[in-house]
Amino acid sequence: MKLSLVEEVHRRLKQEIGPGDLCLDATAGNGFDTLFLARQVATEGMVHAMDLQRDALRITQSLLERHGLENYLSTYQSCHSQIDAVLPANSKGRIRAVTFNLGYLPKGDKSIKTNTITTLKALRHAYDWLQEQGMISVLCYVGHPGGRTEEQSVRKLIEERGWKSETITGNDSKESPILHWIEKS
Ligand SMILES: C[S@@+](CC[C@H](N)C(=O)[O-])C[C@H]1O[C@@H](n2cnc3c(N)ncnc32)[C@H](O)[C@@H]1O
């Protein structure tokens, strides 16, 4: 059976991250990616989780508490374009993996969604904060207004920067989500 792109991200990350690693979930949302990352990095690592919405971070925090993983979580209510301003400076150059799951919070306020300008700024900073051989997953949804432009801009940024990357599409439909998998070399 074909994996969903979220499952594909987790499958890939599972091969790359482990106990003691430092990771960043740049779009915490309902906390599923954060929970996955925390499971991999416990019992010595840490996951920084960012989201614009306080409610998203509350949901994420309580999900990790239910799984006994809250000690491996730091939350930041902020736009992810502000990585430089809000993450602890000693994380710079040490982050093993960053996840971006773009768009809006499912079942939440659809007007609060990622946008091209801040997504590109966040991606540039995230790449700077990665360790060598670190990775970024960017899961783009093209079926909502602005989503297609955002995905195309991400693609263009990757090309302009000459980042090592792979593009994976979810299914054959025109509105299939698109995953950009970036590796720092
Ligand atoms: C598709 S959801 C993320 C799903 C999440 N990774 C999960 O596992 O449940 C996108 C999230 O991005 C957040 N978001 C939108 N714009 C943002 C921004 N500029 N900075 C940080 N978070 C943002 C939204 O509030 C929303 O919670």
Tab-separated table of C-alpha atoms and ligand atoms in Angstrom:
chain	number	residue	atom	x	y	z
A	1	MET	CA	0.000	0.000	0.000
A	2	LYS	CA	1.298	3.461	-0.878
A	3	LEU	CA	2.250	5.608	2.121
A	4	SER	CA	0.719	9.036	2.664
A	5	LEU	CA	3.285	11.809	2.373
A	6	VAL	CA	3.184	12.364	6.142
A	7	GLU	CA	4.021	8.672	6.570
A	8	GLU	CA	6.730	9.007	3.936
A	9	VAL	CA	8.282	11.914	5.881
A	10	HIS	CA	8.243	9.834	9.070
A	11	ARG	CA	9.669	6.788	7.289
A	12	ARG	CA	12.586	8.842	5.998
A	13	LEU	CA	13.199	10.645	9.284
A	14	LYS	CA	13.162	7.396	11.224
A	15	GLN	CA	16.241	6.308	9.292
A	16	GLU	CA	18.053	9.563	10.029
A	17	ILE	CA	17.304	10.722	13.561
A	18	GLY	CA	17.756	9.105	16.939
A	19	PRO	CA	18.216	9.595	20.690
A	20	GLY	CA	20.041	12.796	21.558
A	21	ASP	CA	19.215	14.645	18.333
A	22	LEU	CA	17.807	18.156	18.243
A	23	CYS	CA	14.865	18.723	15.867
A	24	LEU	CA	12.513	21.537	14.931
A	25	ASP	CA	8.852	21.227	13.992
A	26	ALA	CA	8.231	24.570	12.274
A	27	THR	CA	4.444	24.025	12.071
A	28	ALA	CA	3.379	22.171	15.228
A	29	GLY	CA	-0.378	22.148	14.474
A	30	ASN	CA	-2.030	19.162	16.138
A	31	GLY	CA	1.347	17.875	17.275
A	32	PHE	CA	1.579	14.637	15.296
A	33	ASP	CA	4.944	15.461	13.709
A	34	THR	CA	6.247	16.814	17.025
A	35	LEU	CA	5.179	13.591	18.769
A	36	PHE	CA	6.913	11.522	16.104
A	37	LEU	CA	10.115	13.558	16.469
A	38	ALA	CA	10.037	13.392	20.284
A	39	ARG	CA	9.709	9.610	20.137
A	40	GLN	CA	12.861	9.419	18.040
A	41	VAL	CA	15.026	11.830	20.067
A	42	ALA	CA	14.084	10.700	23.622
A	43	THR	CA	15.640	10.218	26.082
A	44	GLU	CA	18.411	12.757	25.586
A	45	GLY	CA	17.322	14.969	22.691
A	46	MET	CA	14.914	17.872	22.279
A	47	VAL	CA	12.238	19.047	19.873
A	48	HIS	CA	11.572	22.738	19.362
A	49	ALA	CA	7.984	23.227	18.174
A	50	MET	CA	6.812	26.516	16.645
A	51	ASP	CA	3.340	27.668	15.693
A	52	LEU	CA	1.565	30.979	15.293
A	53	GLN	CA	-1.388	29.698	17.311
A	54	ARG	CA	-1.403	29.261	21.065
A	55	ASP	CA	-4.127	26.601	20.717
A	56	ALA	CA	-1.947	24.509	18.412
A	57	LEU	CA	0.875	24.571	20.945
A	58	ARG	CA	-1.541	23.660	23.759
A	59	ILE	CA	-2.760	20.672	21.747
A	60	THR	CA	0.844	19.673	20.989
A	61	GLN	CA	1.909	20.041	24.623
A	62	SER	CA	-0.962	17.897	25.915
A	63	LEU	CA	-0.405	15.240	23.243
A	64	LEU	CA	3.204	14.877	24.357
A	65	GLU	CA	2.129	14.842	28.020
A	66	ARG	CA	-0.274	11.978	27.262
A	67	HIS	CA	2.689	10.061	25.857
A	68	GLY	CA	5.061	11.016	28.693
A	69	LEU	CA	7.336	12.909	26.293
A	70	GLU	CA	6.833	16.506	27.473
A	71	ASN	CA	10.398	16.700	28.825
A	72	TYR	CA	11.682	16.592	25.268
A	73	LEU	CA	9.596	19.530	24.071
A	74	SER	CA	10.079	23.309	23.972
A	75	THR	CA	7.288	25.353	22.401
A	76	TYR	CA	7.493	28.785	20.780
A	77	GLN	CA	4.420	30.773	19.827
A	78	SER	CA	5.824	32.639	16.872
A	79	CYS	CA	5.960	32.874	13.114
A	80	HIS	CA	8.591	30.416	11.925
A	81	SER	CA	10.269	33.209	9.967
A	82	GLN	CA	11.497	34.385	13.399
A	83	ILE	CA	13.695	31.363	14.052
A	84	ASP	CA	16.725	33.605	14.568
A	85	ALA	CA	14.925	35.678	17.196
A	86	VAL	CA	13.176	32.993	19.224
A	87	LEU	CA	15.171	29.758	19.236
A	88	PRO	CA	18.023	29.418	21.748
A	89	ALA	CA	21.230	30.551	20.063
A	90	ASN	CA	23.065	27.404	21.114
A	91	SER	CA	20.778	25.369	18.811
A	92	LYS	CA	22.220	27.043	15.721
A	93	GLY	CA	24.104	24.564	13.545
A	94	ARG	CA	22.988	21.644	15.739
A	95	ILE	CA	19.536	20.864	14.371
A	96	ARG	CA	19.326	17.448	12.765
A	97	ALA	CA	15.904	17.751	11.101
A	98	VAL	CA	13.215	20.362	10.479
A	99	THR	CA	9.644	19.568	9.470
A	100	PHE	CA	7.319	21.979	7.680
A	101	ASN	CA	3.730	20.860	7.125
A	102	LEU	CA	2.319	23.891	5.341
A	103	GLY	CA	-1.212	25.269	5.160
A	104	TYR	CA	-3.760	25.569	7.964
A	105	LEU	CA	-4.639	23.634	11.088
A	106	PRO	CA	-7.085	20.854	10.111
A	107	LYS	CA	-10.476	21.582	11.731
A	108	GLY	CA	-9.075	24.962	12.825
A	109	ASP	CA	-9.279	28.519	11.486
A	110	LYS	CA	-8.477	28.175	7.778
A	111	SER	CA	-7.598	31.859	7.514
A	112	ILE	CA	-4.501	31.240	9.663
A	113	LYS	CA	-2.249	29.538	7.187
A	114	THR	CA	1.329	29.636	6.020
A	115	ASN	CA	2.199	32.148	3.312
A	116	THR	CA	4.887	32.372	0.682
A	117	ILE	CA	6.908	35.249	2.117
A	118	THR	CA	7.267	33.909	5.647
A	119	THR	CA	7.639	30.302	4.470
A	120	LEU	CA	10.617	31.229	2.265
A	121	LYS	CA	12.214	33.282	5.032
A	122	ALA	CA	11.716	30.407	7.494
A	123	LEU	CA	13.223	27.905	5.067
A	124	ARG	CA	16.339	30.030	4.535
A	125	HIS	CA	16.843	30.339	8.291
A	126	ALA	CA	16.040	26.685	8.938
A	127	TYR	CA	18.754	25.650	6.483
A	128	ASP	CA	21.257	27.876	8.330
A	129	TRP	CA	20.333	26.278	11.669
A	130	LEU	CA	20.801	22.725	10.408
A	131	GLN	CA	23.896	20.720	11.180
A	132	GLU	CA	25.871	19.360	8.216
A	133	GLN	CA	23.948	16.447	6.644
A	134	GLY	CA	20.788	17.679	8.374
A	135	MET	CA	17.463	17.610	6.540
A	136	ILE	CA	14.272	19.592	6.003
A	137	SER	CA	10.938	18.174	4.912
A	138	VAL	CA	8.477	20.602	3.345
A	139	LEU	CA	5.019	19.170	2.800
A	140	CYS	CA	3.025	21.473	0.515
A	141	TYR	CA	-0.721	21.420	-0.130
A	142	VAL	CA	-1.676	22.923	-3.466
A	143	GLY	CA	-5.468	22.598	-3.325
A	144	HIS	CA	-6.219	25.724	-1.277
A	145	PRO	CA	-5.902	29.363	-2.385
A	146	GLY	CA	-2.254	30.386	-2.357
A	147	GLY	CA	-1.037	26.819	-1.877
A	148	ARG	CA	0.119	26.324	-5.461
A	149	THR	CA	2.068	29.596	-5.508
A	150	GLU	CA	3.646	28.723	-2.169
A	151	GLU	CA	4.772	25.308	-3.460
A	152	GLN	CA	6.195	26.803	-6.660
A	153	SER	CA	8.094	29.401	-4.639
A	154	VAL	CA	9.568	26.710	-2.392
A	155	ARG	CA	10.676	24.820	-5.506
A	156	LYS	CA	12.245	27.991	-6.945
A	157	LEU	CA	14.109	28.761	-3.714
A	158	ILE	CA	15.557	25.233	-3.652
A	159	GLU	CA	16.731	25.645	-7.247
A	160	GLU	CA	18.178	29.118	-6.683
A	161	ARG	CA	20.128	27.976	-3.632
A	162	GLY	CA	21.295	24.786	-5.343
A	163	TRP	CA	20.165	22.750	-2.350
A	164	LYS	CA	20.348	18.977	-2.658
A	165	SER	CA	16.718	17.869	-2.792
A	166	GLU	CA	14.131	15.402	-3.936
A	167	THR	CA	10.503	16.061	-4.875
A	168	ILE	CA	7.839	13.452	-4.189
A	169	THR	CA	4.184	13.721	-5.211
A	170	GLY	CA	1.437	11.941	-3.318
A	171	ASN	CA	-0.798	10.631	-6.104
A	172	ASP	CA	-1.670	11.317	-9.721
A	173	SER	CA	-4.309	13.974	-9.112
A	174	LYS	CA	-3.562	17.591	-9.993
A	175	GLU	CA	-4.142	18.579	-6.382
A	176	SER	CA	-1.846	15.977	-4.909
A	177	PRO	CA	0.291	17.269	-2.021
A	178	ILE	CA	3.971	17.669	-2.832
A	179	LEU	CA	6.890	16.852	-0.564
A	180	HIS	CA	10.238	18.593	-0.945
A	181	TRP	CA	12.971	16.728	0.899
A	182	ILE	CA	16.116	18.841	1.373
A	183	GLU	CA	19.499	17.657	2.626
A	184	LYS	CA	22.238	19.995	3.764
A	185	SER	CA	25.542	19.140	2.161
B	1	LIG	C1	-1.010	21.697	8.428
B	1	LIG	S1	-0.871	22.371	10.033
B	1	LIG	C2	0.479	21.462	10.729
B	1	LIG	C3	0.169	20.036	11.085
B	1	LIG	C4	1.098	19.455	12.131
B	1	LIG	N1	2.448	19.321	11.680
B	1	LIG	C5	0.596	18.158	12.746
B	1	LIG	O1	1.335	17.173	12.778
B	1	LIG	O2	-0.541	18.149	13.203
B	1	LIG	C6	-0.113	23.941	9.757
B	1	LIG	C7	0.158	24.742	11.018
B	1	LIG	O3	1.010	25.829	10.646
B	1	LIG	C8	0.704	26.913	11.485
B	1	LIG	N2	1.221	28.141	10.855
B	1	LIG	C9	0.680	28.875	9.862
B	1	LIG	N3	1.470	29.911	9.543
B	1	LIG	C10	2.549	29.836	10.369
B	1	LIG	C11	3.710	30.622	10.537
B	1	LIG	N4	3.926	31.679	9.752
B	1	LIG	N5	4.590	30.257	11.478
B	1	LIG	C12	4.379	29.173	12.276
B	1	LIG	N6	3.277	28.391	12.158
B	1	LIG	C13	2.384	28.715	11.216
B	1	LIG	C14	-0.797	26.867	11.599
B	1	LIG	O4	-1.221	27.574	12.740
B	1	LIG	C15	-1.054	25.364	11.656
B	1	LIG	O5	-1.149	24.942	12.991
